PDB file of C-alpha atoms in Angstrom:
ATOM      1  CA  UNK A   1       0.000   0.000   0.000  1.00 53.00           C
ATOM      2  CA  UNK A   2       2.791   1.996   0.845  1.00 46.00           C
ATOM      3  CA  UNK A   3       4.632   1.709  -2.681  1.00 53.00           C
ATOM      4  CA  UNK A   4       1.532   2.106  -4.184  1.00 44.00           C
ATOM      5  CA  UNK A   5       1.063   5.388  -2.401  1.00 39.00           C
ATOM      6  CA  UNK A   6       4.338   6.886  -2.874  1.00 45.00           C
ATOM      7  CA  UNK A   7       4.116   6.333  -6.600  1.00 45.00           C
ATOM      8  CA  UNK A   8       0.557   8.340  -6.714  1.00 41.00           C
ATOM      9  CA  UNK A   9       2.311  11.103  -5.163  1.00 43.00           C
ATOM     10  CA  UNK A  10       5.153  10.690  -7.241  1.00 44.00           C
ATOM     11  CA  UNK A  11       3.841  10.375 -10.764  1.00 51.00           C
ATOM     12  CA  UNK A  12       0.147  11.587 -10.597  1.00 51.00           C
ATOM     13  CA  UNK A  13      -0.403  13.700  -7.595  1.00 49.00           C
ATOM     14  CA  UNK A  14       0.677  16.694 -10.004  1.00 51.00           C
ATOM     15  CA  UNK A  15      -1.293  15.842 -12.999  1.00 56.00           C
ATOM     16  CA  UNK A  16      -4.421  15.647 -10.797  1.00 51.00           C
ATOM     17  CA  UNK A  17      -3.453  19.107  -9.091  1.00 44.00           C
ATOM     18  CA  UNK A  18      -2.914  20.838 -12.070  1.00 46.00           C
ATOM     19  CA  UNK A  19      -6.466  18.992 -13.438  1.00 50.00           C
ATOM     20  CA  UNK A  20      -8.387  20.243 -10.698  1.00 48.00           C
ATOM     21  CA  UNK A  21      -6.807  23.805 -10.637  1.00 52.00           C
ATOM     22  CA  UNK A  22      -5.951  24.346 -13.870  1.00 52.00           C
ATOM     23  CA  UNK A  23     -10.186  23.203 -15.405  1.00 54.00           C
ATOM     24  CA  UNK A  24     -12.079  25.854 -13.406  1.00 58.00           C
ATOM     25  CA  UNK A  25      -9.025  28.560 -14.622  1.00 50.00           C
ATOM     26  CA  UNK A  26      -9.623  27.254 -18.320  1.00 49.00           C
ATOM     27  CA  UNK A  27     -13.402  27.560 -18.413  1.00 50.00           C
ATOM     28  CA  UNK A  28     -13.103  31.476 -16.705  1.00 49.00           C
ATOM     29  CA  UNK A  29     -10.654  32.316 -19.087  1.00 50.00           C
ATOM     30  CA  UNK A  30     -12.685  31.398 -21.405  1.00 42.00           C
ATOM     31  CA  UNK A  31     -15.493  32.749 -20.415  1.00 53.00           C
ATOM     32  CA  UNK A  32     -13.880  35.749 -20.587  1.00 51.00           C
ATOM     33  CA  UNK A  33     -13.166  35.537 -23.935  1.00 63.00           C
ATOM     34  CA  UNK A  34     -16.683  35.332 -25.005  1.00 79.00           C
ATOM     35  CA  UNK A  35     -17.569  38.864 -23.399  1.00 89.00           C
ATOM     36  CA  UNK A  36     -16.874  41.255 -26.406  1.00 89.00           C
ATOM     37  CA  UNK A  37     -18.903  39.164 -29.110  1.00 92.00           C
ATOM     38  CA  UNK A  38     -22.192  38.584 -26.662  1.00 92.00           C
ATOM     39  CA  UNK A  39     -21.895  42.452 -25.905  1.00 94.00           C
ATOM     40  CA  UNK A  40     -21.556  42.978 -29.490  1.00 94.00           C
ATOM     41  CA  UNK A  41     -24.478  40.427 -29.943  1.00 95.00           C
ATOM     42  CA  UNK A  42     -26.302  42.351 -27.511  1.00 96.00           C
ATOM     43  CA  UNK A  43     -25.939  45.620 -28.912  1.00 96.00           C
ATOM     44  CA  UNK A  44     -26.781  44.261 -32.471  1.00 97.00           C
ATOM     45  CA  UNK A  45     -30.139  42.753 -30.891  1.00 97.00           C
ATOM     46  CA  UNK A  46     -31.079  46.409 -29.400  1.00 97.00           C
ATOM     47  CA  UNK A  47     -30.634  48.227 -32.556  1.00 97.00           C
ATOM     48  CA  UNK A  48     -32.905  45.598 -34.262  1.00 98.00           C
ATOM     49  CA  UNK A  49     -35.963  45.762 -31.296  1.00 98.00           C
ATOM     50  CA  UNK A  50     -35.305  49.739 -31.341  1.00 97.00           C
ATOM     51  CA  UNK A  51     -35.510  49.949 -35.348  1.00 98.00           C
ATOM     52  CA  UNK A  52     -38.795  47.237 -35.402  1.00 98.00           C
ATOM     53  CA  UNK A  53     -40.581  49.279 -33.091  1.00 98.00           C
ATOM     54  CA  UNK A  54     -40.285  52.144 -34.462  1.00 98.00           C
ATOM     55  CA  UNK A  55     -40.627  51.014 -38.099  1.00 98.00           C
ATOM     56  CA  UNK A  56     -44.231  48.839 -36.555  1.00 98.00           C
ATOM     57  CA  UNK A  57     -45.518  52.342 -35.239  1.00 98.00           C
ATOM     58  CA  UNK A  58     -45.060  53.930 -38.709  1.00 98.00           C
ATOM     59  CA  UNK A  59     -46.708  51.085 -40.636  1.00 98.00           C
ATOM     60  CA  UNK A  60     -49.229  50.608 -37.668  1.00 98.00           C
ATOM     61  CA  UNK A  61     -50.226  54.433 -38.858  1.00 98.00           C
ATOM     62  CA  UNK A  62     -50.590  54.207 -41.971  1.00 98.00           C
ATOM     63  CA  UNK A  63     -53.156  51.368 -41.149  1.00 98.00           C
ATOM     64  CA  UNK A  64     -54.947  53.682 -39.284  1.00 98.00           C
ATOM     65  CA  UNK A  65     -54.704  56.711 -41.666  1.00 98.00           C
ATOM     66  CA  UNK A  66     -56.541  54.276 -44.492  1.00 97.00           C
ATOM     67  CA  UNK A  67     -59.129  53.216 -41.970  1.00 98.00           C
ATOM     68  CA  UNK A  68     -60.231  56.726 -40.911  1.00 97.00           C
ATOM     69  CA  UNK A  69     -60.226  57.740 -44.903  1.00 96.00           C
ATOM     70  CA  UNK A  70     -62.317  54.406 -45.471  1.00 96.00           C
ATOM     71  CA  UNK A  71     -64.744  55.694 -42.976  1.00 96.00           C
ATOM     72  CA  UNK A  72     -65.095  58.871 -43.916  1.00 96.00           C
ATOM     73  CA  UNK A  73     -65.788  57.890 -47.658  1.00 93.00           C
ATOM     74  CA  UNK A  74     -69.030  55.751 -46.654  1.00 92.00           C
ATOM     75  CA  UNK A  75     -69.905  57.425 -44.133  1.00 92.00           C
ATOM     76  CA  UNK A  76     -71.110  59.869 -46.305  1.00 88.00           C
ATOM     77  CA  UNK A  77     -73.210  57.107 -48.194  1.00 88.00           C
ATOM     78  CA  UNK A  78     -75.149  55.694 -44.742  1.00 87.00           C
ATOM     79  CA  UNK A  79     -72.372  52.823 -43.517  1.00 88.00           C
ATOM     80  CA  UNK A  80     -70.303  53.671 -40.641  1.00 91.00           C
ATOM     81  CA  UNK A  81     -67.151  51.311 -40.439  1.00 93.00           C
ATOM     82  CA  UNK A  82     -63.494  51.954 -40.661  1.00 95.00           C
ATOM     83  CA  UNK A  83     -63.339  48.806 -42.982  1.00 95.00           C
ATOM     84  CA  UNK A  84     -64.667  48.324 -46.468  1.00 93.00           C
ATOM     85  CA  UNK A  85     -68.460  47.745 -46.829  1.00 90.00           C
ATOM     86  CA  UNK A  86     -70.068  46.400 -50.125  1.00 87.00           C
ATOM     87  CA  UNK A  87     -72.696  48.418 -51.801  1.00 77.00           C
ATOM     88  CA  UNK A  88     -75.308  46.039 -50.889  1.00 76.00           C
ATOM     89  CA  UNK A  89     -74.595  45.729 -47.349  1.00 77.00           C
ATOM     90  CA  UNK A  90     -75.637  49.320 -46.966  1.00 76.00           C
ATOM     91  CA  UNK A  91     -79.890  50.135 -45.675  1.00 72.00           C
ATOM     92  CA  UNK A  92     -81.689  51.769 -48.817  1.00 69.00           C
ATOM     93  CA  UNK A  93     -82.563  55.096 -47.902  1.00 69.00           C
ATOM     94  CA  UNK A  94     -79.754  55.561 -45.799  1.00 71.00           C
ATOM     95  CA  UNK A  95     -78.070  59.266 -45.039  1.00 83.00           C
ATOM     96  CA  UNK A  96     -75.006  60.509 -44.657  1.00 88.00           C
ATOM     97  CA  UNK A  97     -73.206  60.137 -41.423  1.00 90.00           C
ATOM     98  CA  UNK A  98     -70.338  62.313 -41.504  1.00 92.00           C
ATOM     99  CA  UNK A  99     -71.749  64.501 -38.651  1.00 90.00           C
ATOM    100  CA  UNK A 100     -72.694  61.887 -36.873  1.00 92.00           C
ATOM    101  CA  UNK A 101     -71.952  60.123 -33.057  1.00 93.00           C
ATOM    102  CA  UNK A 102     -71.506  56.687 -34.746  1.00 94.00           C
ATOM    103  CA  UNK A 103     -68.702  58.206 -37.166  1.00 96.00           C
ATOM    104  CA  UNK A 104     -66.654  59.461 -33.996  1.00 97.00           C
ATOM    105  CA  UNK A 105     -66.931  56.162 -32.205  1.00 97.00           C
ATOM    106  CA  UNK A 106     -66.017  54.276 -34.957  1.00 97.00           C
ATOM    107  CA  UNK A 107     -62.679  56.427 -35.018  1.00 97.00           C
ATOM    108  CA  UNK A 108     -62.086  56.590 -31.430  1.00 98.00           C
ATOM    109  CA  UNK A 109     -62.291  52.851 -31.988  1.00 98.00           C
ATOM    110  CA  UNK A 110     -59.497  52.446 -34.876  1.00 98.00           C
ATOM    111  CA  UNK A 111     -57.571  54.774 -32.734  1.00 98.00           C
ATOM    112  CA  UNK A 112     -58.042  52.258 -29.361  1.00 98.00           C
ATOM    113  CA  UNK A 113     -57.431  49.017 -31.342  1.00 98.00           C
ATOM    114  CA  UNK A 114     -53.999  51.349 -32.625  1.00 98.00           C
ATOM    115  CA  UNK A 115     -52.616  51.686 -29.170  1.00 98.00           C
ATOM    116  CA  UNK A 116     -54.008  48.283 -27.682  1.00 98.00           C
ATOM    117  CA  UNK A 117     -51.843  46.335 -30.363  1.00 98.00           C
ATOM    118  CA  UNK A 118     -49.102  49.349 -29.879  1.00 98.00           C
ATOM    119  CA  UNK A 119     -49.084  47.977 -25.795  1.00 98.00           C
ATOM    120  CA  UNK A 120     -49.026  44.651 -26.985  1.00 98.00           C
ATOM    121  CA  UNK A 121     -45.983  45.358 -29.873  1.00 98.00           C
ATOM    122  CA  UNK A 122     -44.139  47.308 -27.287  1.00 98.00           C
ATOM    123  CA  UNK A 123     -44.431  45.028 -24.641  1.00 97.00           C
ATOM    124  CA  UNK A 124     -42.946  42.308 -26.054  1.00 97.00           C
ATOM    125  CA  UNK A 125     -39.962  44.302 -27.493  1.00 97.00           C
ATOM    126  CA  UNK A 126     -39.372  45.763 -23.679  1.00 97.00           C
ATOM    127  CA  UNK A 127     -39.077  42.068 -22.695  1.00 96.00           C
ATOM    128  CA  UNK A 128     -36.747  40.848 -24.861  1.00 97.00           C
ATOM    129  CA  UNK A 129     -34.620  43.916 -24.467  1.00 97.00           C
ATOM    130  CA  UNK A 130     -34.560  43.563 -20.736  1.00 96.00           C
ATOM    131  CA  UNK A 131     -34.245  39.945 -20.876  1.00 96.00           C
ATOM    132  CA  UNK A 132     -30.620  41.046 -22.641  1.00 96.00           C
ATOM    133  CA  UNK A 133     -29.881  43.872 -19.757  1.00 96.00           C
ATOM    134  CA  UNK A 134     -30.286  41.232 -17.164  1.00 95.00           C
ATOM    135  CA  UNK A 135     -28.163  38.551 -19.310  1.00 94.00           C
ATOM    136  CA  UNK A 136     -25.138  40.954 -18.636  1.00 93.00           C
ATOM    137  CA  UNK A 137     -23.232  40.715 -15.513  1.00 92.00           C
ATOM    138  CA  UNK A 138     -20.436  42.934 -14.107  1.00 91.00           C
ATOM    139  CA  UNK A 139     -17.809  41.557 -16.826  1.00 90.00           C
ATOM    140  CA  UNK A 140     -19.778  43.029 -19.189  1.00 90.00           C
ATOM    141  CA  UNK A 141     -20.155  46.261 -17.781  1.00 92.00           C
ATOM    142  CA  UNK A 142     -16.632  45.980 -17.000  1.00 92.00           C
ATOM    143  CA  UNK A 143     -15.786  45.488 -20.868  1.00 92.00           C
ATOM    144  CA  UNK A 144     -18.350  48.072 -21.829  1.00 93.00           C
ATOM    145  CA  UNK A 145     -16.677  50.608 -19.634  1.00 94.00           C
ATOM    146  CA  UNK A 146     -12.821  49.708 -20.259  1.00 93.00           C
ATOM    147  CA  UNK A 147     -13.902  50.435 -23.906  1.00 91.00           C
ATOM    148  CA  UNK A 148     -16.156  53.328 -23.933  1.00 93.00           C
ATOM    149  CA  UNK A 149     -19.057  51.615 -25.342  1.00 92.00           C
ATOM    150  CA  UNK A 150     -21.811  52.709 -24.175  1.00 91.00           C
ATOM    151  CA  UNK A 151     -25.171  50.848 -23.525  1.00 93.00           C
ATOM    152  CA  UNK A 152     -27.992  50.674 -26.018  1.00 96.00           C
ATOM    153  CA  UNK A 153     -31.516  52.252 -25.042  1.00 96.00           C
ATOM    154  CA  UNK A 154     -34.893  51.178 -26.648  1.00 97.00           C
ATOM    155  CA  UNK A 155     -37.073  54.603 -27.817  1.00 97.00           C
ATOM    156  CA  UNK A 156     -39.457  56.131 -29.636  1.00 98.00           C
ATOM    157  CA  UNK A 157     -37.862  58.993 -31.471  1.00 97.00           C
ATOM    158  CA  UNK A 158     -39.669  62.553 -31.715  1.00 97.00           C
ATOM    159  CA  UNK A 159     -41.863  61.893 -34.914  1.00 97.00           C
ATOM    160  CA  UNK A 160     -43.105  57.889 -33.905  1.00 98.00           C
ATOM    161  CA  UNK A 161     -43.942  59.745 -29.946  1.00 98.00           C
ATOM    162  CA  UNK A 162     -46.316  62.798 -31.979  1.00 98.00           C
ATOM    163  CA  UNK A 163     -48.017  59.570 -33.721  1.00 98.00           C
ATOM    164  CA  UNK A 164     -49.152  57.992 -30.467  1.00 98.00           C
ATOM    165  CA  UNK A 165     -50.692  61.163 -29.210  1.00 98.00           C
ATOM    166  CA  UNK A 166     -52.222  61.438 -32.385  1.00 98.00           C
ATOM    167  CA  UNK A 167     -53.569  58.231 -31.322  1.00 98.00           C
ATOM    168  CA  UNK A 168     -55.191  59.364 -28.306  1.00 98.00           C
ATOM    169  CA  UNK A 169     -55.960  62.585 -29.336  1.00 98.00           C
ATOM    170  CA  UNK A 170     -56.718  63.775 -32.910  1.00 98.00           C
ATOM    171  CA  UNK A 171     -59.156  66.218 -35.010  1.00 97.00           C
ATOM    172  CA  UNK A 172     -62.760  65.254 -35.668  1.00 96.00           C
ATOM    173  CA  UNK A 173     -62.561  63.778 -39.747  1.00 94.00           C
ATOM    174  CA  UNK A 174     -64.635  65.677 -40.913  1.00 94.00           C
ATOM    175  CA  UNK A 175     -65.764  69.035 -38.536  1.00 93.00           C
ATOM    176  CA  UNK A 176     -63.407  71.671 -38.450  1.00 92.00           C
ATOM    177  CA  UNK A 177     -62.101  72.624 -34.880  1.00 94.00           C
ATOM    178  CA  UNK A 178     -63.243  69.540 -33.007  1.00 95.00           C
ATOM    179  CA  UNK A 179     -60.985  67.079 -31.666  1.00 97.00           C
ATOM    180  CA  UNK A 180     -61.730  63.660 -30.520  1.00 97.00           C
ATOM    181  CA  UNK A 181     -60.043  61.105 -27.986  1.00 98.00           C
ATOM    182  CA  UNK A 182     -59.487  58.275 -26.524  1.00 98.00           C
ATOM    183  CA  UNK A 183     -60.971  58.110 -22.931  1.00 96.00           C
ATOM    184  CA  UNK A 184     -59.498  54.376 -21.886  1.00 95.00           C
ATOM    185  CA  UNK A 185     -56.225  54.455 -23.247  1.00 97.00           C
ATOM    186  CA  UNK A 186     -55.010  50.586 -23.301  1.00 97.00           C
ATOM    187  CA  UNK A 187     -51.421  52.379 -22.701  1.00 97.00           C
ATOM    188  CA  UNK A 188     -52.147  53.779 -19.764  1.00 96.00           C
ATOM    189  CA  UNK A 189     -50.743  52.582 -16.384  1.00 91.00           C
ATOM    190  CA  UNK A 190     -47.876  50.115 -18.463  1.00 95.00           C
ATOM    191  CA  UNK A 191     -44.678  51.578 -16.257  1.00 93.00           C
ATOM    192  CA  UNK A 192     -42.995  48.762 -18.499  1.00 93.00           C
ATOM    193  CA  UNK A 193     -43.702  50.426 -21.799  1.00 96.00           C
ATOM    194  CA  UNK A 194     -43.983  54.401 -20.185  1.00 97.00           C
ATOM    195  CA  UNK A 195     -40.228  55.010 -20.813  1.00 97.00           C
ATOM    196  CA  UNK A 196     -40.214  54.165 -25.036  1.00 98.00           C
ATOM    197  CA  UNK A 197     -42.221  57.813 -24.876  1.00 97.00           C
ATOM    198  CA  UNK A 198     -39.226  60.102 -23.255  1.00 96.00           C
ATOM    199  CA  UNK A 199     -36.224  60.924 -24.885  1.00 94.00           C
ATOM    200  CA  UNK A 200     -33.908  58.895 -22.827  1.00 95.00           C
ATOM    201  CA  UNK A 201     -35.930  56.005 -23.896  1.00 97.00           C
ATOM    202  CA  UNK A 202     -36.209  52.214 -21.871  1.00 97.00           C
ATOM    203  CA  UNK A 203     -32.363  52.631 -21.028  1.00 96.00           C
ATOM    204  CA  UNK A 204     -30.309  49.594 -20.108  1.00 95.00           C
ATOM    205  CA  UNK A 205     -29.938  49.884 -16.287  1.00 94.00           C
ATOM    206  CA  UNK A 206     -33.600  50.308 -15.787  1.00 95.00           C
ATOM    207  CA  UNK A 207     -34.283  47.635 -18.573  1.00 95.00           C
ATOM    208  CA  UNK A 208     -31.955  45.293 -16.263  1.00 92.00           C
ATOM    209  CA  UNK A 209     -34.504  45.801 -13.165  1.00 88.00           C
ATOM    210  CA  UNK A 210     -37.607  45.400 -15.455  1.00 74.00           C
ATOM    211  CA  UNK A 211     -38.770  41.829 -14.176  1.00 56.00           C
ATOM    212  CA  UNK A 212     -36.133  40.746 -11.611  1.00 55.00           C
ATOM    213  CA  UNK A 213     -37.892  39.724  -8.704  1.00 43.00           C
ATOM    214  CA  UNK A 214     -35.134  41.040  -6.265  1.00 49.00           C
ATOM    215  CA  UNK A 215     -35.759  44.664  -7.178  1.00 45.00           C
ATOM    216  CA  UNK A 216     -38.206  46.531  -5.370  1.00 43.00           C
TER     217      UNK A 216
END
């Protein structure tokens, strides 16, 4: 037992040493390695959410725009809906509703369903972007800082944030000096979504809070 212990110390003792010290050294170093590409990967990620939102609340309007001139149109002919309506779905005998109630509740409602899908869109694109803030720990903000790269923020710029309050508030389509709004705003009281509208934007420290369970 003796022998069979001096030649373990001898010949293997410092191959099993070197194992056990050297592994956990090896899978740091590189974990370190992989910091600038997932920071890069990061940044690359929040560029795409920031663009996609922004480019979904422009095409999201123009939606809206075309059902607003839709209803407009036949409203004048009797049928009051933001969508098309075929000639024969409309009452004989039926007058024009452009000065009518119906006409402004049909476009309060396009401009609801506009910022209920505009919670939903931007909801989804705060998650993922704070599901990347909280992926970062302090090597990353160690690297970002070492090399003066800053960290992304998700936004609405000036011309997408004058769209959503044209959303909730806009004029009448067809009387001159009126305006008309939305009274429930489905935006309203979302603290997750509330930043996109500032300048500043969702910015990554707050993003990294959004969710975690520790943060009061």
């Amino acid at each position: 037992m003796c022998e069979v212990l001096d030649f373990v110390g001898q010949n293997l003792l410092g191959p099993i040493l070197a194992a056990l010290i050297g592994g956990p050294l090896v899978a740091i170093a590189f974990r370190y390695f992989q910091i600038p590409r997932e920071v890069g990967d990061h940044d690359a990620r929040a560029v795409e959410l920031d663009e996609d939102l922004r480019r979904w609340v422009r095409d999201r309007d123009r939606q809206l725009q075309r059902e607003l001139r839709t209803l407009v149109n036949q409203a004048g002919t009797g049928a009051v809906s933001r969508f098309p309506v075929p000639p024969g779905a409309i009452p004989a005998g039926a007058g024009s509703q452009l000065y009518s109630g119906a006409l402004v509740s049909e476009a309060v409602a396009g401009m609801r369903a506009a910022l209920h899908e505009y919670r939903d869109e931007a909801s989804g694109k705060a998650r993922e972007f704070a599901a990347l803030a909280r992926s970062e720990t302090r090597w990353h903000e160690r690297y970002r800082k070492r090399h003066k790269r800053a960290s992304p923020s998700l936004g609405l710029r000036e011309g997408e944030r004058a769209t959503l309050a044209e959303w909730r508030e806009r004029p009448h389509p067809v009387e001159s000096g009126q305006m008309i709004s939305v009274d429930d705003d489905p935006t309203a009281g979302e603290p997750a979504i509330a930043p996109l509208e500032i300048s500043t934007g969702l910015t990554w420290e707050a993003a990294a809070q959004y969710g975690d369970p520790n943060h009061g």
